[in-house]
Amino acid sequence: MQQEIRPLVAVDIIEQLHRQFAILSGGRGKDGAPIITFPEFVGFKHIPEEDFLNVMTYLTSIPSVEAASIGFVIVIDRRRDKWSSIKASLTRIAVAFPGNLQLIFILRPSRFIQRTFTDIGIKYYRDEFKMKVPIIMLNSVSDLHGYIDKSQLTEDLGGTLEYRHSQWINHRTAIENFAVTLKTTAQMLQMFGACLATTELPRGVLSTEDLLMSHTGQRDKLQDELKLLGKQGATLLSCIQEPATKSPTRKLNPNQLENVATMERLLLQLDETEKAFNQFWSEHHLKLNQCLQLQHFEHNFREVKRALDNLLAEQAEFTDIGDSVIRVEQLLKEHKKLEGKGQEPLEKAQLLAVIGDQLIQSHHYAADSIRPRCVELRHLCDDFINENKKKYDILEKSLELHRQLDKVSQWCEAGIYLLASQAVDKCQSREGVDVALNDIEAFLGTAKEYHLPSHMEFYSQFELILTLDLKAKAQEVLQKLGDVQEIFHKRQMSLMKLAARQTRPVQPVAPHPESSPKWVSPKTSQPSTLAPLQRTSEEPCTGTVEKDDKTKLEVKNEEILESSHDGANPEPEQLDGWNPFIYKYSFQYF
């Protein structure tokens, strides 16, 4: 691999710089050209060529490109030296000066003989130096002031420009160290960013949390380095600007201004680097957080959906609508329990759907996969709630149905008991007939309280929930209602006929002694209409009598009533037929 070419820095040639055989004081010529001074230095001609070239290369790299393009002005001070030193300086400059030369000033040796050698040597060796720039020989610093302003010359050249070489080296070393550290940090940020950009998003909550923690730790470490570097740069800049800050009237020399400009440029680079990294990290951190949010959402979605699926499955098995009031009430309790059991999963599902909506509104990168899950959660909740309401309505309807059937059955039972309690012998007088008719009318008046339905009304009201079993039960009860109502109607007709016939005298006929009735009259006290009908040992059990038998017994009953008032002598068997007909229905339905 080709090794990166690194620019020369002060630390690389720190020993050569400390020897101070050449300096960049910061002074400028009249046109702004940088001035490089070669102070008096014993043994200049013994300086190794490499050291001289390194120092010249470094010094010419410091000024800005704009200033360096003007060309450098070189001042060679050899007032206490010899012609040989001037010759060595010019030779090295001619051979190894890396920058653009504009002008060379030479302060002649102060001793007469050396000055003479210098004048002769310059004339003789000028062409040998191959200089393409003017070489101006000066006898004193006052002559130099005619070309360069005193403010741009150091004190040893009769100027007023403050220059401390050790401070200059320290500043240059600090600036370059800061620049190297900034470059290294920027490379670390770039490598870290490239690593983040190529990282695949994990698929699990724990792995995502671990990755987020790891990346955040690395980012915090780099962020601390950036902050520390910023503090160091600000401190260094204040040190460079210190002369001007201590005295408002004092101005920084061009060299110091160059250092200030360099530090400001480096700090600006640091700020831009930090902003770019923070922007990239913000996007990456957001993506990791969204990935973690997605993992949590997916995990919670699976758990909530499993709970809702189990609820819906349990709800689907809840198909029984009950076969009695007690059973329906028990089913309603179970239904209420299932509804309570579903509250927590429903709340979690609805909350998760809201969280999903918030993720979508925050422009989550996986919005397309989150949206259908939110829709599914709401559909599952609606399905459970709607089906729950539907089943609740059906059970309420079923409860109402069974209560109505129970009321009808209770009414029929009470009616049958009433009819069974009306004995034949009590209806032999007009008063007995009136009492029986009044009892029947009073009882029929209670039908409004029981809200007895017609067949059409009943089936219209409960048609949607009628199963085969319920339909059979309802038909049986409604058939019983119709039969009982028909019996009441016929009993009324019979009693009314008796009342009409009792207006003429009736000759009583004594029954034959061997044909005396052998049945026990009903109890005088009528039990509660809700109490089951009791029969005596002498009452016949005809629980399986068919409808044709009922009709025959009905007709026979009415004949008995009529014949008894026409003076006929009924047979004992005919008199015994008054109650068995009623008891038939009592045993058939209860």
Coordinates of C-alpha atoms in Angstrom, one line a residue:
M1 CA 0.0 0.0 0.0
Q2 CA 1.2 3.5 -0.8
Q3 CA 2.1 5.3 2.4
E4 CA 0.3 8.6 3.0
I5 CA 2.5 11.6 2.5
R6 CA 2.3 13.6 5.7
P7 CA 3.2 17.3 5.8
L8 CA 6.2 18.5 7.8
V9 CA 5.4 19.7 11.3
A10 CA 7.3 21.5 14.0
V11 CA 7.7 18.5 16.2
D12 CA 9.5 16.7 13.4
I13 CA 12.3 19.3 13.2
I14 CA 12.0 20.7 16.7
E15 CA 15.8 20.6 17.3
Q16 CA 16.6 22.4 14.1
L17 CA 14.1 25.1 14.8
H18 CA 15.5 25.6 18.2
R19 CA 18.9 26.3 16.6
Q20 CA 17.3 29.5 15.1
F21 CA 19.5 29.8 12.1
A22 CA 16.4 30.9 10.2
I23 CA 13.1 32.5 11.5
L24 CA 9.7 33.5 10.2
S25 CA 9.1 36.5 12.4
G26 CA 5.8 37.4 10.9
G27 CA 6.9 40.6 9.3
R28 CA 5.7 41.6 5.9
G29 CA 7.2 43.6 3.1
K30 CA 5.4 46.6 1.6
D31 CA 3.4 44.4 -0.8
G32 CA 2.6 41.9 2.0
A33 CA 5.4 39.5 1.1
P34 CA 6.5 37.2 4.1
I35 CA 9.9 38.0 5.5
I36 CA 12.3 35.1 6.4
T37 CA 15.3 36.3 8.4
F38 CA 18.7 34.5 8.6
P39 CA 20.1 35.9 11.9
E40 CA 23.8 35.8 12.7
F41 CA 24.6 32.2 13.3
V42 CA 28.1 30.9 13.9
G43 CA 28.7 27.7 11.9
F44 CA 25.9 28.3 9.4
K45 CA 27.9 26.6 6.7
H46 CA 28.2 23.5 8.8
I47 CA 24.4 22.9 9.0
P48 CA 23.5 19.7 7.2
E49 CA 21.7 20.1 3.9
E50 CA 18.8 18.1 5.0
D51 CA 18.3 20.2 8.1
F52 CA 18.4 23.4 6.1
L53 CA 15.9 22.1 3.5
N54 CA 13.5 20.9 6.2
V55 CA 13.5 24.2 8.0
M56 CA 13.1 26.2 4.8
T57 CA 10.3 23.8 3.7
Y58 CA 8.5 24.2 7.0
L59 CA 8.9 28.0 7.2
T60 CA 7.6 28.5 3.7
S61 CA 4.5 26.3 4.4
I62 CA 3.3 28.5 7.2
P63 CA 2.0 31.7 5.5
S64 CA -1.2 31.6 3.6
V65 CA -1.3 30.6 0.0
E66 CA -2.2 34.1 -1.0
A67 CA 0.8 35.6 0.9
A68 CA 3.2 32.9 -0.3
S69 CA 2.2 33.5 -3.9
I70 CA 3.5 37.1 -3.6
G71 CA 7.0 35.8 -3.0
F72 CA 9.3 35.7 0.1
V73 CA 11.7 38.4 1.1
I74 CA 14.9 37.1 2.7
V75 CA 17.0 39.2 5.1
I76 CA 20.5 37.8 5.7
D77 CA 22.3 39.4 8.7
R78 CA 26.0 38.8 8.5
R79 CA 27.3 42.0 10.1
R80 CA 29.5 40.0 12.4
D81 CA 30.3 37.2 10.1
K82 CA 32.6 36.7 7.1
W83 CA 32.1 36.6 3.3
S84 CA 32.4 32.8 3.4
S85 CA 29.2 32.7 5.5
I86 CA 27.4 34.9 3.1
K87 CA 28.5 32.8 0.2
A88 CA 27.3 29.6 1.9
S89 CA 23.9 31.2 2.7
L90 CA 23.4 32.3 -0.9
T91 CA 24.5 29.0 -2.3
R92 CA 22.1 27.0 -0.1
I93 CA 19.2 29.4 -0.9
A94 CA 19.9 29.2 -4.6
V95 CA 20.0 25.4 -4.5
A96 CA 17.4 24.4 -1.8
F97 CA 14.9 27.3 -1.2
P98 CA 11.5 25.7 -1.8
G99 CA 9.4 28.8 -2.1
N100 CA 8.9 31.7 -4.5
L101 CA 11.6 34.3 -4.0
Q102 CA 11.0 38.0 -4.5
L103 CA 14.0 39.8 -3.0
I104 CA 17.2 39.2 -1.0
F105 CA 18.7 41.7 1.4
I106 CA 22.2 41.1 2.8
L107 CA 23.7 43.1 5.7
R108 CA 27.5 43.3 4.9
P109 CA 30.1 42.3 7.5
S110 CA 30.9 45.4 9.6
R111 CA 34.7 44.8 9.4
F112 CA 36.3 46.5 6.5
I113 CA 38.3 43.6 5.1
Q114 CA 35.3 41.3 5.1
R115 CA 33.1 44.0 3.5
T116 CA 35.6 44.3 0.8
F117 CA 35.7 40.5 0.2
T118 CA 31.9 40.6 0.1
D119 CA 31.7 43.3 -2.6
I120 CA 34.3 41.4 -4.7
G121 CA 32.7 38.1 -4.1
I122 CA 29.2 39.3 -5.0
K123 CA 30.5 40.6 -8.3
Y124 CA 32.4 37.5 -9.1
Y125 CA 29.9 34.8 -7.9
R126 CA 26.6 36.5 -8.8
D127 CA 26.3 34.4 -12.0
E128 CA 27.3 31.3 -10.1
F129 CA 24.5 31.7 -7.6
K130 CA 22.1 31.6 -10.5
M131 CA 19.7 34.0 -8.7
K132 CA 16.8 35.2 -10.7
V133 CA 15.9 37.8 -8.0
P134 CA 17.7 41.0 -7.0
I135 CA 20.3 40.8 -4.3
I136 CA 20.6 44.0 -2.4
M137 CA 23.8 44.6 -0.3
L138 CA 23.2 46.9 2.7
N139 CA 25.8 48.5 4.9
S140 CA 23.5 49.0 8.0
V141 CA 20.0 48.4 9.3
S142 CA 19.1 52.0 8.6
D143 CA 19.6 51.2 4.9
L144 CA 17.2 48.2 5.4
H145 CA 14.6 50.5 6.9
G146 CA 14.4 52.2 3.6
Y147 CA 13.0 49.0 2.1
I148 CA 11.1 47.5 5.0
D149 CA 9.1 49.3 7.7
K150 CA 10.5 49.1 11.2
S151 CA 7.2 47.6 12.5
Q152 CA 7.8 44.6 10.3
L153 CA 11.4 44.0 11.6
T154 CA 12.6 42.5 14.9
E155 CA 14.6 44.4 17.5
D156 CA 17.9 42.9 16.3
L157 CA 17.2 44.6 13.0
G158 CA 16.3 47.9 14.5
G159 CA 12.6 47.2 14.3
T160 CA 9.7 47.2 16.8
L161 CA 8.2 43.8 16.0
E162 CA 8.1 41.6 19.1
Y163 CA 9.2 38.1 18.5
R164 CA 10.1 35.4 21.0
H165 CA 11.4 32.3 19.2
S166 CA 10.5 29.8 22.0
Q167 CA 7.0 31.1 22.2
W168 CA 6.7 30.9 18.4
I169 CA 7.8 27.2 18.5
N170 CA 5.3 26.5 21.4
H171 CA 2.4 28.0 19.5
R172 CA 3.3 26.3 16.3
T173 CA 3.7 22.9 18.0
A174 CA 0.4 23.3 19.9
I175 CA -1.5 24.4 16.7
E176 CA -0.1 21.5 14.7
N177 CA -0.8 19.0 17.5
F178 CA -4.4 20.3 17.7
A179 CA -4.7 19.9 13.9
V180 CA -3.4 16.3 14.1
T181 CA -5.7 15.5 16.9
L182 CA -8.6 17.0 15.0
K183 CA -7.8 15.0 11.9
T184 CA -7.5 11.8 13.9
T185 CA -10.8 12.4 15.7
A186 CA -12.5 13.2 12.4
Q187 CA -11.2 9.9 11.0
M188 CA -12.4 8.1 14.0
L189 CA -15.8 9.7 13.6
Q190 CA -15.8 8.8 9.9
M191 CA -14.9 5.1 10.7
F192 CA -17.6 5.0 13.4
G193 CA -20.2 6.5 11.1
A194 CA -19.3 4.0 8.4
C195 CA -19.7 1.2 10.9
L196 CA -23.1 2.5 12.0
A197 CA -24.2 2.9 8.4
T198 CA -23.4 -0.8 7.5
T199 CA -24.9 -2.2 10.7
E200 CA -27.9 -4.5 10.1
L201 CA -30.8 -3.9 12.3
P202 CA -31.4 -6.8 14.8
R203 CA -34.7 -8.7 15.0
G204 CA -35.0 -9.1 18.7
V205 CA -35.7 -6.8 21.6
L206 CA -32.6 -7.8 23.7
S207 CA -30.2 -7.7 20.7
T208 CA -31.6 -4.2 19.7
E209 CA -31.2 -2.9 23.3
D210 CA -27.6 -4.3 23.4
L211 CA -26.7 -2.7 20.1
L212 CA -28.3 0.6 21.1
M213 CA -26.4 0.6 24.3
S214 CA -23.1 -0.3 22.6
H215 CA -23.5 2.4 19.9
T216 CA -24.5 5.0 22.5
G217 CA -21.5 4.2 24.6
Q218 CA -19.1 4.7 21.6
R219 CA -20.9 7.9 20.6
D220 CA -20.6 9.3 24.1
K221 CA -16.9 8.6 24.2
L222 CA -16.3 10.3 20.9
Q223 CA -18.5 13.2 22.0
D224 CA -16.4 13.7 25.1
E225 CA -13.3 13.7 23.0
L226 CA -14.8 16.4 20.7
K227 CA -15.8 18.5 23.7
L228 CA -12.3 18.2 25.2
L229 CA -10.7 19.0 21.9
G230 CA -12.9 22.1 21.6
K231 CA -11.8 23.3 25.0
Q232 CA -8.2 22.8 24.1
G233 CA -8.6 24.7 20.9
A234 CA -10.4 27.6 22.7
T235 CA -7.6 27.7 25.3
L236 CA -4.9 27.8 22.6
L237 CA -6.6 30.5 20.7
S238 CA -6.9 32.7 23.8
C239 CA -3.2 32.1 24.4
I240 CA -2.3 33.3 20.9
Q241 CA -4.6 36.3 21.3
E242 CA -3.3 37.1 24.8
P243 CA -1.0 40.1 23.8
A244 CA -3.9 41.9 22.2
T245 CA -6.3 41.1 25.0
K246 CA -4.0 42.5 27.7
S247 CA -3.4 45.8 25.9
P248 CA -6.2 47.2 23.7
T249 CA -3.6 49.4 21.9
R250 CA -1.4 46.5 21.0
K251 CA -2.0 44.7 17.8
L252 CA -1.0 41.2 16.8
N253 CA 1.7 40.8 14.3
P254 CA 1.0 39.1 11.0
N255 CA 2.5 35.9 12.2
Q256 CA 0.2 35.8 15.2
L257 CA -2.7 36.8 13.1
E258 CA -1.8 33.8 10.9
N259 CA -1.9 31.6 13.9
V260 CA -5.3 33.0 15.0
A261 CA -6.7 32.5 11.5
T262 CA -5.4 28.9 11.5
M263 CA -6.9 28.2 14.9
E264 CA -10.2 29.8 13.9
R265 CA -10.3 27.7 10.8
L266 CA -9.5 24.5 12.8
L267 CA -12.2 25.3 15.4
L268 CA -14.7 25.9 12.6
Q269 CA -13.8 22.5 11.1
L270 CA -14.2 21.0 14.5
D271 CA -17.6 22.6 14.9
E272 CA -18.7 21.5 11.4
T273 CA -17.4 18.0 12.1
E274 CA -19.3 17.8 15.4
K275 CA -22.5 19.1 13.8
A276 CA -22.3 16.6 10.9
F277 CA -21.6 13.7 13.4
N278 CA -24.5 14.8 15.6
Q279 CA -26.8 14.9 12.7
F280 CA -25.7 11.5 11.5
W281 CA -25.9 10.1 15.1
S282 CA -29.4 11.7 15.5
E283 CA -30.6 9.8 12.4
H284 CA -28.9 6.6 13.4
H285 CA -30.1 6.8 17.0
L286 CA -33.7 7.5 15.8
K287 CA -33.5 4.5 13.6
L288 CA -32.3 2.3 16.4
N289 CA -34.9 3.7 18.8
Q290 CA -37.6 3.0 16.1
C291 CA -36.2 -0.5 15.6
L292 CA -36.5 -1.0 19.4
Q293 CA -40.0 0.5 19.4
L294 CA -40.9 -1.9 16.5
Q295 CA -39.6 -4.9 18.3
H296 CA -41.6 -4.0 21.5
F297 CA -44.7 -3.4 19.3
E298 CA -44.3 -6.7 17.5
H299 CA -43.7 -8.6 20.8
N300 CA -46.7 -7.0 22.5
F301 CA -48.8 -7.5 19.3
R302 CA -48.1 -11.2 19.4
E303 CA -49.1 -11.5 23.0
V304 CA -52.2 -9.4 22.7
K305 CA -53.3 -11.2 19.6
R306 CA -52.8 -14.6 21.2
A307 CA -55.0 -13.4 24.2
L308 CA -57.7 -12.1 21.9
D309 CA -57.7 -15.2 19.7
N310 CA -58.2 -17.3 22.9
L311 CA -61.0 -15.1 24.0
L312 CA -62.7 -15.3 20.6
A313 CA -62.3 -19.1 20.6
E314 CA -63.8 -19.3 24.0
Q315 CA -66.5 -17.0 22.9
A316 CA -67.2 -19.1 19.8
E317 CA -67.8 -22.1 22.1
F318 CA -70.4 -20.1 24.0
T319 CA -73.4 -21.3 21.9
D320 CA -75.9 -22.5 24.5
I321 CA -78.9 -20.1 25.0
G322 CA -80.5 -22.1 27.8
D323 CA -83.5 -24.3 28.2
S324 CA -84.9 -22.7 31.4
V325 CA -84.9 -19.4 33.3
I326 CA -82.3 -20.8 35.8
R327 CA -80.1 -22.0 33.0
V328 CA -80.2 -18.7 31.1
E329 CA -79.5 -16.8 34.3
Q330 CA -76.5 -19.0 34.8
L331 CA -75.4 -18.5 31.2
L332 CA -75.7 -14.7 31.7
K333 CA -73.4 -14.9 34.7
E334 CA -70.9 -16.9 32.7
H335 CA -71.2 -14.4 29.8
K336 CA -70.6 -11.6 32.3
K337 CA -67.5 -13.4 33.6
L338 CA -66.2 -13.8 30.0
E339 CA -66.8 -10.2 29.4
G340 CA -64.8 -9.2 32.5
K341 CA -62.1 -11.6 31.5
G342 CA -61.8 -9.8 28.2
Q343 CA -61.4 -6.3 29.6
E344 CA -57.7 -6.4 30.2
P345 CA -56.8 -7.9 26.8
L346 CA -59.1 -5.4 25.1
E347 CA -57.6 -2.5 26.9
K348 CA -54.1 -3.7 26.0
A349 CA -55.1 -4.1 22.4
Q350 CA -56.7 -0.7 22.2
L351 CA -53.7 0.9 23.9
L352 CA -51.3 -0.9 21.6
A353 CA -53.3 0.3 18.6
V354 CA -52.9 3.9 19.9
I355 CA -49.2 3.4 20.3
G356 CA -49.0 2.1 16.7
D357 CA -50.8 5.2 15.5
Q358 CA -48.3 7.4 17.3
L359 CA -45.4 5.5 15.7
I360 CA -47.0 6.0 12.3
Q361 CA -47.5 9.7 12.9
S362 CA -43.9 10.1 14.0
H363 CA -42.9 8.9 10.5
H364 CA -41.6 5.5 11.7
Y365 CA -39.7 3.7 9.0
A366 CA -41.8 0.5 9.4
A367 CA -45.2 2.4 9.2
D368 CA -46.4 0.1 6.4
S369 CA -46.1 -3.0 8.6
I370 CA -47.4 -1.3 11.8
R371 CA -50.6 0.1 10.1
P372 CA -52.2 -3.3 9.2
R373 CA -51.5 -4.6 12.7
C374 CA -53.3 -1.7 14.3
V375 CA -56.2 -2.4 11.9
E376 CA -56.2 -6.0 12.9
L377 CA -56.2 -5.3 16.6
R378 CA -59.2 -3.0 16.3
H379 CA -61.0 -5.5 14.2
L380 CA -60.4 -8.2 16.8
C381 CA -61.6 -5.9 19.6
D382 CA -64.7 -5.0 17.6
D383 CA -65.4 -8.6 16.8
F384 CA -65.2 -9.6 20.5
I385 CA -67.3 -6.6 21.6
N386 CA -70.0 -7.0 18.9
E387 CA -70.2 -10.8 19.4
N388 CA -70.5 -10.3 23.1
K389 CA -73.3 -7.8 22.7
K390 CA -75.0 -10.2 20.2
K391 CA -74.8 -13.1 22.6
Y392 CA -75.9 -10.9 25.5
D393 CA -79.0 -9.8 23.5
I394 CA -79.8 -13.4 22.6
L395 CA -79.5 -14.5 26.2
E396 CA -81.7 -11.6 27.3
K397 CA -84.2 -12.6 24.6
S398 CA -83.9 -16.3 25.7
L399 CA -84.5 -15.2 29.3
E400 CA -87.6 -13.3 28.3
L401 CA -88.8 -16.2 26.3
H402 CA -88.5 -18.7 29.2
R403 CA -90.1 -16.3 31.6
Q404 CA -93.0 -15.9 29.3
L405 CA -93.3 -19.6 28.9
D406 CA -93.1 -20.0 32.6
K407 CA -95.8 -17.4 33.1
V408 CA -98.0 -19.1 30.5
S409 CA -97.5 -22.5 32.2
Q410 CA -98.2 -21.0 35.7
W411 CA -101.3 -19.4 34.4
C412 CA -102.5 -22.6 32.7
E413 CA -101.7 -24.6 35.9
A414 CA -103.6 -22.1 38.0
G415 CA -106.5 -22.3 35.6
I416 CA -106.6 -26.0 35.6
Y417 CA -106.5 -26.0 39.3
L418 CA -109.5 -23.6 39.4
L419 CA -111.5 -25.7 36.9
A420 CA -110.7 -28.8 38.9
S421 CA -111.9 -27.2 42.1
Q422 CA -115.4 -26.5 40.6
A423 CA -117.3 -29.7 41.7
V424 CA -120.6 -30.7 40.0
D425 CA -122.6 -30.7 43.2
K426 CA -121.8 -27.0 43.8
C427 CA -123.3 -26.0 40.5
Q428 CA -126.8 -27.4 41.2
S429 CA -128.1 -24.0 42.3
R430 CA -128.1 -20.6 40.6
E431 CA -125.9 -19.3 43.4
G432 CA -123.3 -22.0 42.8
V433 CA -123.3 -21.3 39.0
D434 CA -122.9 -17.6 39.6
V435 CA -120.0 -18.2 41.9
A436 CA -118.3 -20.5 39.4
L437 CA -118.8 -18.0 36.6
N438 CA -117.5 -15.1 38.7
D439 CA -114.4 -17.2 39.6
I440 CA -113.8 -18.0 35.9
E441 CA -114.2 -14.3 34.8
A442 CA -111.9 -13.1 37.6
F443 CA -109.3 -15.6 36.6
L444 CA -109.6 -14.8 32.9
G445 CA -109.1 -11.2 33.8
T446 CA -105.6 -12.1 35.2
A447 CA -104.5 -12.9 31.6
K448 CA -103.5 -9.3 31.1
E449 CA -101.2 -9.4 34.1
Y450 CA -99.4 -12.4 32.6
H451 CA -99.2 -10.8 29.1
L452 CA -100.2 -14.0 27.5
P453 CA -99.1 -13.9 23.8
S454 CA -100.8 -15.2 20.7
H455 CA -99.1 -17.7 18.5
M456 CA -98.3 -15.0 15.9
E457 CA -97.0 -12.5 18.4
F458 CA -94.8 -15.1 20.1
Y459 CA -93.2 -16.4 17.0
S460 CA -92.7 -12.9 15.6
Q461 CA -91.0 -11.8 18.8
F462 CA -88.7 -14.9 19.3
E463 CA -88.3 -16.3 15.8
L464 CA -84.6 -15.5 15.6
I465 CA -83.6 -17.4 18.6
L466 CA -85.9 -20.4 18.4
T467 CA -83.9 -23.6 18.2
L468 CA -85.6 -27.0 17.5
D469 CA -85.8 -27.8 21.2
L470 CA -87.1 -24.3 22.1
K471 CA -89.6 -24.4 19.3
A472 CA -90.9 -27.7 20.4
K473 CA -91.2 -26.5 24.0
A474 CA -92.9 -23.3 22.9
Q475 CA -95.4 -25.2 20.7
E476 CA -96.2 -27.5 23.6
V477 CA -96.8 -24.6 26.0
L478 CA -98.8 -22.5 23.5
Q479 CA -100.8 -25.6 22.6
K480 CA -101.5 -26.0 26.3
L481 CA -102.5 -22.4 26.5
G482 CA -105.0 -22.8 23.7
D483 CA -106.4 -25.9 25.2
V484 CA -106.9 -24.3 28.6
Q485 CA -108.5 -21.2 27.0
E486 CA -110.8 -23.5 25.0
I487 CA -111.8 -25.4 28.2
F488 CA -112.5 -22.2 30.0
H489 CA -114.7 -21.1 27.1
K490 CA -116.7 -24.4 27.1
R491 CA -117.0 -24.3 30.9
Q492 CA -118.4 -20.8 30.7
M493 CA -120.9 -22.0 28.0
S494 CA -121.9 -25.0 30.1
L495 CA -122.4 -22.9 33.2
M496 CA -124.4 -20.3 31.3
K497 CA -126.7 -23.0 30.0
L498 CA -127.1 -24.3 33.5
A499 CA -128.0 -20.8 34.7
A500 CA -130.6 -20.4 31.9
R501 CA -132.2 -23.8 32.7
Q502 CA -132.4 -23.1 36.4
T503 CA -135.1 -20.5 35.8
R504 CA -137.8 -23.4 35.6
P505 CA -138.4 -25.8 38.5
V506 CA -136.5 -29.0 38.5
Q507 CA -137.8 -32.3 39.9
P508 CA -134.9 -33.9 41.7
V509 CA -134.4 -37.5 41.0
A510 CA -132.8 -39.7 43.6
P511 CA -130.0 -41.8 42.4
H512 CA -130.0 -45.6 42.7
P513 CA -128.3 -46.7 45.9
E514 CA -125.9 -48.9 44.1
S515 CA -124.8 -46.1 41.8
S516 CA -123.6 -43.5 44.4
P517 CA -120.6 -41.5 43.2
K518 CA -117.3 -42.6 44.8
W519 CA -115.2 -39.4 44.3
V520 CA -113.9 -36.9 46.8
S521 CA -114.7 -33.3 46.2
P522 CA -111.8 -30.8 45.9
K523 CA -110.4 -29.1 48.9
T524 CA -112.3 -26.0 49.8
S525 CA -109.2 -23.8 50.1
Q526 CA -107.5 -23.0 46.8
P527 CA -103.7 -23.2 47.0
S528 CA -101.3 -20.6 45.4
T529 CA -101.4 -20.6 41.6
L530 CA -97.7 -21.3 41.6
A531 CA -98.2 -24.5 43.7
P532 CA -98.2 -27.8 41.8
L533 CA -101.6 -29.5 41.4
Q534 CA -102.2 -32.4 43.9
R535 CA -104.6 -35.2 43.1
T536 CA -106.2 -37.6 45.6
S537 CA -106.0 -41.4 45.5
E538 CA -109.6 -41.5 44.2
E539 CA -108.8 -39.2 41.2
P540 CA -108.2 -41.2 38.0
C541 CA -104.7 -41.0 36.4
T542 CA -105.3 -40.3 32.7
G543 CA -102.0 -38.6 31.8
T544 CA -101.7 -40.3 28.4
V545 CA -105.3 -39.6 27.2
E546 CA -105.3 -38.4 23.6
K547 CA -107.0 -35.3 22.2
D548 CA -110.0 -37.3 20.9
D549 CA -110.6 -38.6 24.4
K550 CA -110.5 -35.1 25.7
T551 CA -113.2 -34.0 23.3
K552 CA -115.4 -37.0 24.2
L553 CA -115.0 -36.3 27.9
E554 CA -115.8 -32.6 27.3
V555 CA -119.0 -33.5 25.4
K556 CA -119.9 -36.0 28.1
N557 CA -119.4 -33.4 30.8
E558 CA -121.7 -31.0 29.2
E559 CA -124.4 -33.7 28.8
I560 CA -124.1 -34.5 32.5
L561 CA -124.7 -30.8 33.3
E562 CA -127.7 -30.6 31.0
S563 CA -129.3 -33.9 32.0
S564 CA -128.9 -33.1 35.7
H565 CA -131.0 -30.0 35.3
D566 CA -133.5 -31.6 32.9
G567 CA -134.5 -34.1 35.7
A568 CA -132.6 -37.0 34.2
N569 CA -131.0 -39.5 36.5
P570 CA -127.3 -39.6 35.4
E571 CA -125.2 -42.6 35.8
P572 CA -122.4 -42.6 38.4
E573 CA -119.8 -43.0 35.6
Q574 CA -121.1 -39.8 34.0
L575 CA -120.9 -37.8 37.2
D576 CA -117.3 -39.1 37.7
G577 CA -116.3 -37.5 34.4
W578 CA -116.2 -33.9 35.7
N579 CA -112.7 -33.8 37.2
P580 CA -110.7 -36.4 35.3
F581 CA -110.8 -34.3 32.2
I582 CA -109.2 -31.4 34.0
Y583 CA -106.7 -33.6 35.8
K584 CA -105.6 -35.1 32.5
Y585 CA -104.1 -31.8 31.4
S586 CA -102.7 -31.2 34.8
F587 CA -100.7 -34.5 34.6
Q588 CA -100.0 -34.1 30.9
Y589 CA -98.1 -30.8 31.2
F590 CA -96.8 -30.8 34.8

